[in-house]
């Protein structure tokens, strides 16, 4: 249990989560990738056993946001492999969200896969299990990816994806991460892209899209537009913003646009692989 949370509060939060109370509206149409038959994720997935113990020594918390950013830049830049980067993120003390979370949620799927999916921040299930996108929106995301033959656990005929987030610790009460929290973690997200060398980055929702492309309009206008992110070592990485699956759970009618965007993703990926 996270420090400071009573058993009762924990049980109520779990009940709300399982009852889908985080979802503002019930699903009203069949549409694509319907979720009505889903079991709550918490029945299927085990909880995290322990937070990864980083071999990199944790530094003391930085005195200011500017120091936190400088620490993140230094730590991200020093990592020469994705594994080192994951250790550096776990050891990072500059994001205040760390104190309210059970542990870091860094990635799931195949490190270095051709497709990298970047989300916003872990939610309750992700915090509990220690992997991104394992709650209801993650289950929808898995179905969406499977529709274009991609998977975090690929089988014959499927391409591999890696899933990560713009922020690595759960924001309290499932709020969106603040601009400052996203900015502090941004050097890690950018280095994650750089070291992954993906053929395609899928940005789910405003948070990762505007973190990477600060002048981007809102996701409703920007979704489905293929763009290029240039890494600090000069790689030109194709990126595509998509609606966040949590938004699609609230507004299933929008799945038709999401389907169109997935077809764009598939075509773009085929092009970059050929
Ligand atoms: N939403 C996200 O953006 N990321 C997660 O890991 C889970 C839900």
Coordinates of C-alpha atoms and ligand atoms in Angstrom, one line a residue:
X1 CA 0.0 0.0 0.0
X2 CA 1.2 3.5 -0.8
X3 CA 2.4 5.5 2.3
X4 CA -0.4 7.6 3.9
X5 CA -3.3 5.7 2.3
X6 CA -5.6 3.8 4.6
X7 CA -6.9 0.3 3.8
X8 CA -10.4 1.7 3.5
X9 CA -9.5 4.5 1.1
X10 CA -7.5 2.0 -0.9
X11 CA -10.5 -0.4 -1.1
X12 CA -12.9 2.5 -2.1
X13 CA -10.5 3.6 -4.8
X14 CA -10.2 0.0 -6.1
X15 CA -14.0 -0.3 -6.1
X16 CA -14.4 2.9 -8.1
X17 CA -11.7 1.8 -10.5
X18 CA -13.3 -1.7 -11.0
X19 CA -16.8 -0.2 -11.4
X20 CA -15.5 2.1 -14.1
X21 CA -16.3 5.3 -12.2
X22 CA -13.3 7.0 -13.8
X23 CA -15.3 6.7 -17.1
X24 CA -17.6 9.7 -17.3
X25 CA -20.2 8.1 -19.7
X26 CA -21.2 4.5 -20.3
X27 CA -20.5 3.1 -23.7
X28 CA -23.5 3.6 -25.9
X29 CA -22.8 2.0 -29.2
X30 CA -21.3 -1.2 -30.5
X31 CA -18.8 0.4 -32.7
X32 CA -15.3 -1.0 -33.2
X33 CA -13.4 -2.7 -30.4
X34 CA -16.4 -2.8 -28.0
X35 CA -15.4 -3.2 -24.4
X36 CA -18.6 -4.4 -22.8
X37 CA -17.4 -8.0 -22.3
X38 CA -14.2 -7.0 -20.6
X39 CA -13.4 -8.2 -17.1
X40 CA -11.9 -5.5 -14.8
X41 CA -8.2 -5.6 -15.5
X42 CA -7.4 -6.0 -11.8
X43 CA -8.9 -9.6 -11.9
X44 CA -6.6 -10.6 -14.7
X45 CA -3.3 -9.0 -13.8
X46 CA -1.1 -9.6 -10.8
X47 CA 0.1 -6.6 -8.8
X48 CA 3.6 -5.4 -9.0
X49 CA 5.8 -7.4 -6.6
X50 CA 8.3 -4.7 -6.0
X51 CA 9.5 -1.5 -7.7
X52 CA 12.7 -2.2 -9.7
X53 CA 15.7 -1.6 -7.6
X54 CA 17.9 0.6 -9.6
X55 CA 21.6 -0.2 -9.6
X56 CA 22.1 3.6 -10.3
X57 CA 22.4 5.3 -7.0
X58 CA 19.4 7.7 -6.3
X59 CA 20.5 11.3 -5.9
X60 CA 18.9 13.6 -3.4
X61 CA 15.8 15.4 -4.6
X62 CA 16.7 18.6 -6.6
X63 CA 16.1 21.9 -4.9
X64 CA 14.1 23.5 -7.8
X65 CA 12.2 22.6 -11.0
X66 CA 15.2 23.9 -13.0
X67 CA 17.5 21.6 -11.0
X68 CA 15.1 18.7 -11.6
X69 CA 15.1 19.4 -15.4
X70 CA 18.9 19.7 -15.4
X71 CA 19.2 16.4 -13.5
X72 CA 16.8 14.7 -16.0
X73 CA 18.8 16.0 -18.9
X74 CA 22.0 14.8 -17.4
X75 CA 20.7 11.4 -16.4
X76 CA 18.9 10.8 -19.8
X77 CA 21.9 11.9 -21.8
X78 CA 24.3 9.6 -19.8
X79 CA 22.2 6.5 -20.6
X80 CA 23.7 4.7 -23.6
X81 CA 21.1 1.9 -23.8
X82 CA 17.4 1.6 -23.2
X83 CA 18.2 -0.6 -20.2
X84 CA 20.4 2.1 -18.7
X85 CA 17.7 4.7 -19.4
X86 CA 15.1 2.6 -17.5
X87 CA 17.4 2.4 -14.6
X88 CA 18.1 6.2 -14.7
X89 CA 14.3 6.9 -14.7
X90 CA 13.7 4.6 -11.8
X91 CA 16.5 6.3 -9.8
X92 CA 15.4 9.9 -10.7
X93 CA 14.3 12.0 -7.8
X94 CA 13.3 15.2 -9.6
X95 CA 9.6 14.5 -10.3
X96 CA 7.4 15.1 -7.2
X97 CA 4.8 12.5 -8.5
X98 CA 7.2 9.8 -7.4
X99 CA 6.3 10.4 -3.7
X100 CA 2.6 9.6 -4.2
X101 CA 3.2 6.6 -6.5
X102 CA 4.0 3.0 -5.6
X103 CA 6.8 2.9 -8.1
X104 CA 7.8 3.9 -11.6
X105 CA 5.9 2.7 -14.7
X106 CA 8.4 2.8 -17.5
X107 CA 7.6 0.5 -20.3
X108 CA 5.9 -2.7 -21.5
X109 CA 6.3 -4.7 -24.7
X110 CA 9.5 -5.1 -26.7
X111 CA 12.2 -2.6 -26.0
X112 CA 13.5 -1.2 -29.3
X113 CA 10.4 -2.3 -31.3
X114 CA 9.7 -0.7 -34.6
X115 CA 6.6 0.9 -33.1
X116 CA 6.7 3.0 -30.0
X117 CA 3.4 4.1 -28.4
X118 CA 3.7 7.0 -26.0
X119 CA 0.8 7.7 -23.6
X120 CA 0.2 10.3 -20.9
X121 CA 0.8 8.9 -17.4
X122 CA 0.1 5.8 -15.5
X123 CA -3.3 5.4 -13.9
X124 CA -4.4 3.3 -10.9
X125 CA -4.0 -0.1 -12.5
X126 CA -0.7 0.8 -14.1
X127 CA 0.6 2.1 -10.7
X128 CA -0.5 -1.2 -9.1
X129 CA 1.0 -3.5 -11.7
X130 CA 4.0 -1.4 -12.7
X131 CA 3.3 -1.5 -16.5
X132 CA 1.8 1.1 -18.8
X133 CA -1.6 0.7 -20.4
X134 CA -2.9 -2.3 -18.4
X135 CA -6.3 -0.8 -17.3
X136 CA -9.4 -0.5 -19.4
X137 CA -7.9 2.0 -21.8
X138 CA -4.9 -0.3 -22.2
X139 CA -7.2 -3.2 -23.1
X140 CA -8.8 -1.1 -25.8
X141 CA -5.4 0.0 -27.0
X142 CA -4.3 -3.6 -27.3
X143 CA -7.4 -4.3 -29.5
X144 CA -6.7 -1.3 -31.6
X145 CA -3.1 -2.3 -32.2
X146 CA -4.2 -5.9 -32.9
X147 CA -6.5 -4.6 -35.6
X148 CA -3.4 -3.5 -37.5
X149 CA -1.4 -6.6 -36.6
X150 CA 0.7 -5.1 -33.8
X151 CA 1.1 -6.3 -30.2
X152 CA 3.1 -5.8 -27.1
X153 CA 3.5 -9.6 -27.0
X154 CA 3.6 -10.4 -30.7
X155 CA 2.6 -13.7 -32.1
X156 CA 3.2 -15.1 -35.6
X157 CA 2.3 -12.4 -38.1
X158 CA 2.2 -9.5 -35.7
X159 CA 4.7 -6.7 -35.4
X160 CA 6.1 -5.7 -32.0
X161 CA 5.3 -2.5 -30.1
X162 CA 6.8 -0.9 -27.0
X163 CA 4.6 1.2 -24.8
X164 CA 5.7 4.0 -22.5
X165 CA 4.5 7.3 -21.2
X166 CA 5.3 11.0 -21.0
X167 CA 5.4 10.8 -17.2
X168 CA 6.5 7.7 -15.2
X169 CA 4.6 8.1 -12.0
X170 CA 0.9 8.1 -11.4
X171 CA -0.6 11.6 -10.8
X172 CA -2.8 11.7 -7.8
X173 CA -6.6 11.2 -8.3
X174 CA -5.9 10.3 -11.9
X175 CA -5.5 14.0 -12.9
X176 CA -3.6 14.8 -16.0
X177 CA 0.1 15.4 -15.4
X178 CA 0.9 19.1 -15.1
X179 CA 3.0 21.0 -17.7
X180 CA 5.8 21.1 -15.2
X181 CA 5.7 17.4 -14.5
X182 CA 5.7 16.6 -18.2
X183 CA 8.6 19.1 -18.8
X184 CA 10.7 17.5 -16.1
X185 CA 10.3 14.0 -17.6
X186 CA 10.6 15.2 -21.2
X187 CA 14.4 14.5 -21.5
X188 CA 13.7 10.9 -20.6
X189 CA 10.9 10.6 -23.2
X190 CA 13.0 12.1 -25.9
X191 CA 16.0 9.9 -25.0
X192 CA 13.6 6.9 -25.0
X193 CA 12.7 7.7 -28.6
X194 CA 16.3 8.3 -29.6
X195 CA 17.6 5.0 -28.2
X196 CA 14.6 3.0 -29.4
X197 CA 15.1 4.2 -33.0
X198 CA 11.5 3.3 -33.9
X199 CA 10.1 3.5 -37.4
X200 CA 6.9 5.0 -36.0
X201 CA 5.9 6.7 -32.8
X202 CA 2.2 6.8 -31.9
X203 CA 1.3 9.6 -29.6
X204 CA -1.9 8.9 -27.7
X205 CA -3.6 12.2 -26.7
X206 CA -2.5 15.7 -26.1
X207 CA 0.0 15.2 -23.5
X208 CA 2.7 13.2 -25.4
X209 CA 1.8 15.0 -28.7
X210 CA 2.3 18.5 -27.2
X211 CA 5.3 17.4 -25.2
X212 CA 7.0 16.4 -28.4
X213 CA 5.5 19.1 -30.7
X214 CA 4.9 22.1 -28.4
X215 CA 3.1 24.1 -31.1
X216 CA 0.7 21.3 -32.0
X217 CA -3.1 22.2 -31.8
X218 CA -5.4 20.1 -29.7
X219 CA -5.7 16.4 -30.5
X220 CA -9.1 16.7 -32.2
X221 CA -7.4 18.8 -34.9
X222 CA -4.0 17.1 -34.9
X223 CA -4.9 13.4 -34.8
X224 CA -4.1 11.5 -38.0
X225 CA -1.4 13.9 -39.2
X226 CA 1.9 12.3 -40.0
X227 CA 4.8 14.4 -38.7
X228 CA 8.5 14.1 -38.2
X229 CA 10.4 14.4 -34.9
X230 CA 14.1 15.1 -35.1
X231 CA 16.1 13.6 -32.3
X232 CA 19.2 15.3 -30.9
X233 CA 21.4 12.9 -32.7
X234 CA 19.7 13.8 -36.0
X235 CA 17.3 10.8 -36.6
X236 CA 14.1 11.8 -38.4
X237 CA 11.4 9.8 -36.7
X238 CA 7.9 9.6 -38.1
X239 CA 5.2 10.3 -35.5
X240 CA 1.4 10.1 -35.6
X241 CA -1.0 11.6 -33.0
X242 CA -4.0 9.5 -32.1
X243 CA -7.0 9.9 -29.9
X244 CA -6.3 8.6 -26.4
X245 CA -8.1 5.3 -25.8
X246 CA -9.6 6.6 -22.6
X247 CA -11.3 9.3 -24.7
X248 CA -12.6 6.6 -27.1
X249 CA -14.1 4.7 -24.1
X250 CA -16.0 7.9 -23.2
X251 CA -16.9 8.8 -26.8
X252 CA -17.1 5.5 -28.8
X253 CA -18.5 7.4 -31.7
X254 CA -15.0 8.8 -32.3
X255 CA -13.7 5.3 -32.9
X256 CA -14.4 5.8 -36.6
X257 CA -11.7 8.5 -36.7
X258 CA -9.4 6.3 -34.7
X259 CA -9.9 3.5 -37.2
X260 CA -8.9 5.9 -40.0
X261 CA -5.8 6.9 -38.0
X262 CA -4.9 3.3 -37.4
X263 CA -5.0 2.7 -41.2
X264 CA -2.7 5.7 -41.6
X265 CA -0.4 4.2 -39.0
X266 CA -0.3 0.9 -40.8
X267 CA 0.3 2.5 -44.2
X268 CA 3.0 4.8 -42.8
X269 CA 4.7 1.9 -41.1
X270 CA 4.7 -0.3 -44.2
X271 CA 6.2 2.6 -46.2
X272 CA 9.0 3.2 -43.7
X273 CA 9.7 -0.5 -43.5
X274 CA 9.9 -1.0 -47.3
Ligands
LIG1 N1 -3.2 6.1 -20.0 C1 -2.0 6.4 -20.4 O1 -1.8 7.4 -21.1 N2 -0.9 5.7 -20.1 C2 -1.0 4.6 -19.3 O2 -0.1 3.9 -19.1 C3 -2.3 4.2 -18.9 C4 -3.4 5.0 -19.3

